[in-house]
Coordinates of C-alpha atoms in Angstrom, one line a residue:
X17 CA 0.0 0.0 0.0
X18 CA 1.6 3.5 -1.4
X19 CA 0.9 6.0 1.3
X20 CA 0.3 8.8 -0.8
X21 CA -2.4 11.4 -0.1
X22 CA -5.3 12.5 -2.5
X23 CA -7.1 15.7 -1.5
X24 CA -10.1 15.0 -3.1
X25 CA -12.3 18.2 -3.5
X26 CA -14.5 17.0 -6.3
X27 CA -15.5 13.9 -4.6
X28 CA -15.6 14.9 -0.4
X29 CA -17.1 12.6 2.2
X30 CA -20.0 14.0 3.1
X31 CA -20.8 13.1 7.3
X32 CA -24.5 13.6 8.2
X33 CA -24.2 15.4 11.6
X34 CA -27.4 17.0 13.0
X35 CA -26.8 20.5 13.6
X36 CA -29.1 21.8 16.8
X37 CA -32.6 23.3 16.5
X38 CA -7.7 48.8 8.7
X39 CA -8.3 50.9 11.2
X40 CA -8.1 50.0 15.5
X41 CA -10.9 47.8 16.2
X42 CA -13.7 49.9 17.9
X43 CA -13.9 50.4 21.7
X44 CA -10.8 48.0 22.0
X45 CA -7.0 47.9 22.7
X46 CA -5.6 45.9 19.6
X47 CA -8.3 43.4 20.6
X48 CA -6.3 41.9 23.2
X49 CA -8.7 41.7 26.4
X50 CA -9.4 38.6 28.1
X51 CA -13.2 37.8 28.5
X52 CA -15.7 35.5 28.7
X53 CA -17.4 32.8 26.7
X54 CA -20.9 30.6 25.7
X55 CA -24.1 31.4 24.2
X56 CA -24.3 31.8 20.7
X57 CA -21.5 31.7 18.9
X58 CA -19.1 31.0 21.9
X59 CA -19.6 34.2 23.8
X60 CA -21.4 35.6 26.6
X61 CA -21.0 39.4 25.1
X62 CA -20.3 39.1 21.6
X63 CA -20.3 41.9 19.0
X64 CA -22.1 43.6 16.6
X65 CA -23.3 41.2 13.7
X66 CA -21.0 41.9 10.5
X67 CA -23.0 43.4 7.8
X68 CA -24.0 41.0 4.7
X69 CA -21.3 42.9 2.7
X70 CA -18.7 42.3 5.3
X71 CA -16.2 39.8 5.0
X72 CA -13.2 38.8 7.6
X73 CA -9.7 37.7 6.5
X74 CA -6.2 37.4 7.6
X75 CA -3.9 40.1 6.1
X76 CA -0.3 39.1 6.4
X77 CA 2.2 41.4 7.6
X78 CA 5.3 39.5 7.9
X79 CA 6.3 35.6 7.6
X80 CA 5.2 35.5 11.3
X81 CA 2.6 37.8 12.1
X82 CA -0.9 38.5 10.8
X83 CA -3.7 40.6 11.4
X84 CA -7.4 39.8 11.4
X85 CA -9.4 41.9 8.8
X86 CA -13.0 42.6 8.5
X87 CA -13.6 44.3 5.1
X88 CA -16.9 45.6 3.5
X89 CA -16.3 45.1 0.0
X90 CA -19.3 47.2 -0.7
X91 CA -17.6 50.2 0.7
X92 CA -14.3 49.2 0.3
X93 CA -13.5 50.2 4.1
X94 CA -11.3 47.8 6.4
X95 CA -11.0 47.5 9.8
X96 CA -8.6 45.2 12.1
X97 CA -10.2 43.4 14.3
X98 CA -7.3 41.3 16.6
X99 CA -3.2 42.0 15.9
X100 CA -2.8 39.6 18.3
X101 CA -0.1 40.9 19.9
X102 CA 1.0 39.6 23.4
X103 CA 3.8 41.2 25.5
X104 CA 6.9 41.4 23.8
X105 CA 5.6 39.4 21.1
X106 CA 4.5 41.9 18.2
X107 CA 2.2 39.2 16.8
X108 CA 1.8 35.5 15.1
X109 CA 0.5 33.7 12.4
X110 CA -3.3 32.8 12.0
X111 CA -3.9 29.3 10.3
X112 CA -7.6 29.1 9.5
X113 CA -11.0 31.9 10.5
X114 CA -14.6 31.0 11.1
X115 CA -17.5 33.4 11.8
X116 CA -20.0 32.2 13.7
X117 CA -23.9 31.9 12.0
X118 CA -24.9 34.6 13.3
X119 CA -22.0 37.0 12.6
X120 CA -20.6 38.3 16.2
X121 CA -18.2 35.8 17.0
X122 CA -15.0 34.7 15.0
X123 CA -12.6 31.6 16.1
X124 CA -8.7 31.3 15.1
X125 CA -6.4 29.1 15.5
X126 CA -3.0 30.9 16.4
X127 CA -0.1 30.8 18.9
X128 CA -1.8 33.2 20.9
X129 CA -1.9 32.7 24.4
X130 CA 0.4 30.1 25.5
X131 CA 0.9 28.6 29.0
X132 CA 3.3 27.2 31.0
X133 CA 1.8 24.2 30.4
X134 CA 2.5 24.6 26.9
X135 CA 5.8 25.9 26.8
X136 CA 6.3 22.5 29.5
X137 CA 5.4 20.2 26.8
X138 CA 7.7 21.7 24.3
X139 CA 5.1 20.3 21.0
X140 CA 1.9 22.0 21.0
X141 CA 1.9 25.5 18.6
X142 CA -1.8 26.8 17.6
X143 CA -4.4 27.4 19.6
X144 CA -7.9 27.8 19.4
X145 CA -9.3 31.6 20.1
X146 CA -12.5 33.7 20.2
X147 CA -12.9 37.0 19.5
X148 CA -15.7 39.2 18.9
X149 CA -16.2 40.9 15.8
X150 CA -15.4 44.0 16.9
X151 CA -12.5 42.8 18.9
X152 CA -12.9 42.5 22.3
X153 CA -13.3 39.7 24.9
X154 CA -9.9 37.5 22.6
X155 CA -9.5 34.3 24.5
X156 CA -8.2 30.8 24.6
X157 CA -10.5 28.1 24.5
X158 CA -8.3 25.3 23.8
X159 CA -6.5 23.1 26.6
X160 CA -2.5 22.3 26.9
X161 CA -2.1 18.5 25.4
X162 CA 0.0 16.8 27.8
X163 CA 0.5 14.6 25.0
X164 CA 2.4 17.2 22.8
X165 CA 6.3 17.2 23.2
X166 CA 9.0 18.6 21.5
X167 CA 9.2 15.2 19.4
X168 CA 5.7 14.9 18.8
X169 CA 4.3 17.7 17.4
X170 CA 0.3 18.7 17.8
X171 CA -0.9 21.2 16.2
X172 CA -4.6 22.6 15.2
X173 CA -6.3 24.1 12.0
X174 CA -9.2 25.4 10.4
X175 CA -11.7 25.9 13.2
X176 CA -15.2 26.2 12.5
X177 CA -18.6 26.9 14.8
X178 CA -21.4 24.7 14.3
X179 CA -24.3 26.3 12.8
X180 CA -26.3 26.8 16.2
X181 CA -22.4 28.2 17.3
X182 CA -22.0 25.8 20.6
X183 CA -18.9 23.8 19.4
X184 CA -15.8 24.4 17.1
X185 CA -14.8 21.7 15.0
X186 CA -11.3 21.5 13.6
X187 CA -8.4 19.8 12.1
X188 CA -5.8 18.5 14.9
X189 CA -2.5 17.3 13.2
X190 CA 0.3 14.8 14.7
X191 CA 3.5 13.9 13.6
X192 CA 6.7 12.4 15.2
X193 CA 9.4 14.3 14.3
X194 CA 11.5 12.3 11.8
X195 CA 9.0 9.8 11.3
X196 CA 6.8 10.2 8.0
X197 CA 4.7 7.7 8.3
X198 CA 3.3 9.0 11.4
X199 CA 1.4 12.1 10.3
X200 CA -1.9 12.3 10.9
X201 CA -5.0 14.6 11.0
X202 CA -8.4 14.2 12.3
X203 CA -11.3 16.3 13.6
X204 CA -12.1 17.2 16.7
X205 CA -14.6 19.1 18.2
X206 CA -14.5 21.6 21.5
X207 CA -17.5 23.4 23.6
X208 CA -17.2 27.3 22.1
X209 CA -17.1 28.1 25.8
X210 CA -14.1 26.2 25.9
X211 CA -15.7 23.8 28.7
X212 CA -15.2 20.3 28.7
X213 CA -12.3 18.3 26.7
X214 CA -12.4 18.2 22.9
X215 CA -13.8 15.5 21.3
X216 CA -12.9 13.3 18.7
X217 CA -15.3 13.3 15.1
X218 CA -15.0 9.4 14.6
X219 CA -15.6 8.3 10.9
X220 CA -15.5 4.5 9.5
X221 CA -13.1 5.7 6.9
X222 CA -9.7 4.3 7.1
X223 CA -7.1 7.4 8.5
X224 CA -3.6 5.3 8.0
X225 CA -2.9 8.1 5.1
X226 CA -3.0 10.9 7.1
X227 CA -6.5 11.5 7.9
X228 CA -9.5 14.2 7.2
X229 CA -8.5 17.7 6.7
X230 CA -10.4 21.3 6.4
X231 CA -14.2 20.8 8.1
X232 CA -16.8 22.3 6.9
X233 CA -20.5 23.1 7.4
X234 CA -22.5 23.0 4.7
X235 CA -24.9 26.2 5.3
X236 CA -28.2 24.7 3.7
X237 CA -28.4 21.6 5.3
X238 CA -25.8 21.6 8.0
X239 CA -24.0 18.4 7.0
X240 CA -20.2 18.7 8.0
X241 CA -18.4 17.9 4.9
X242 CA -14.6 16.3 5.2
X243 CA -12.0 16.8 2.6
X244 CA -10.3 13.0 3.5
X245 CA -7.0 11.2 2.1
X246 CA -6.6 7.6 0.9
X247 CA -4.4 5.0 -0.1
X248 CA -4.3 3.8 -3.5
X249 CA -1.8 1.2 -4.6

């Protein structure tokens, strides 16, 4: 068996999962607070809703820091919403946005907010955030992985709410350093809130090729939809 890796886009695994019934971002400091989360969309005081002509993005402005972006493309005006910026540190990378269904929440997945814990076990980078959309209330809703160590790597992508906005789903990566054949990727899911421990999204698909990538919601019927590798020979 070749393990090689087909991203197949044209033909994803679609997962039934019932889904239940550049300016300083305004009245914030960088969007750095600490605050609070649950409710809808994974916070207790989230933000205005993002107009349906506004978009959010990640606007690089180095190889290791980027910004988070809302942008009304029908006015052309930007805002920043988080620069993530920490102490010393002037900022990081961002590796995957969602907006919660009803537009006042955003998660990330970023080096933001690391603790002890983390820099103890030496292999955990990303982590998952909240932020509201006008960016306030920025916090950490992942947990440290006491399995991560500085020569086995865990790392987290692409986080997504669930349509009703209680959980984020996302892609949690594992390799052994200098081992190949020991990558792997699967989704999880966590409480927005960021109670409870994440959860694994078990499929009967075979994962010895490195496993499901990207999640997605699909909006009209609210079917999570995995982008999965497989082994050919």
């Amino acid at each position: 068996m070749t393990q090689r890796q087909l991203l197949l886009l044209s033909t994803a695994t679609l997962l039934a999962l019932a889904a239940p019934a550049c300016s300083p971002p305004d009245g914030g400091d960088d969007g750095t607070t600490d605050g609070g989360g649950g409710g809808d969309g994974g916070g207790g005081g989230a933000g205005p809703a993002l107009g349906p002509t506004t978009f959010v993005f990640v606007q690089s402005q180095s190889e290791t820091i980027d910004w988070l972006v809302a942008m009304d493309y029908a006015t052309g005006e930007q805002r920043v919403i988080a620069k993530l910026d920490e102490g010393s540190v002037a900022g990081w990378n961002i590796d995957g946005v969602g907006v919660s269904s009803d537009r006042r929440k955003i998660v990330l997945a970023a080096p933001w907010g690391a603790t002890k814990d983390d820099v103890k076990n030496g292999g955990s980078y990303n982590n998952l955030l909240t932020v509201d959309t006008d960016g306030a209330n920025l916090k950490r809703i992942s947990p440290a992985y006491s399995n991560a160590t500085s020569q086995h790597v865990l790392d987290i992508h692409n986080p997504i709410f669930t349509p009703d906005g209680s959980r984020v789903y996302f892609q949690r990566y594992e390799e052994d350093l200098g081992d190949v054949s020991s990558i792997y990727s699967a989704t999880w899911s966590l409480a927005s809130d960021g109670s409870g421990a994440p959860d694994l999204f078990e499929t009967p698909l075979d994962s010895a090729c490195g496993g499901q990538a990207e999640p997605v919601f699909d909006p009209a019927t609210g079917d999570l939809v995995l982008e999965h590798s497989v082994c050919i020979d």
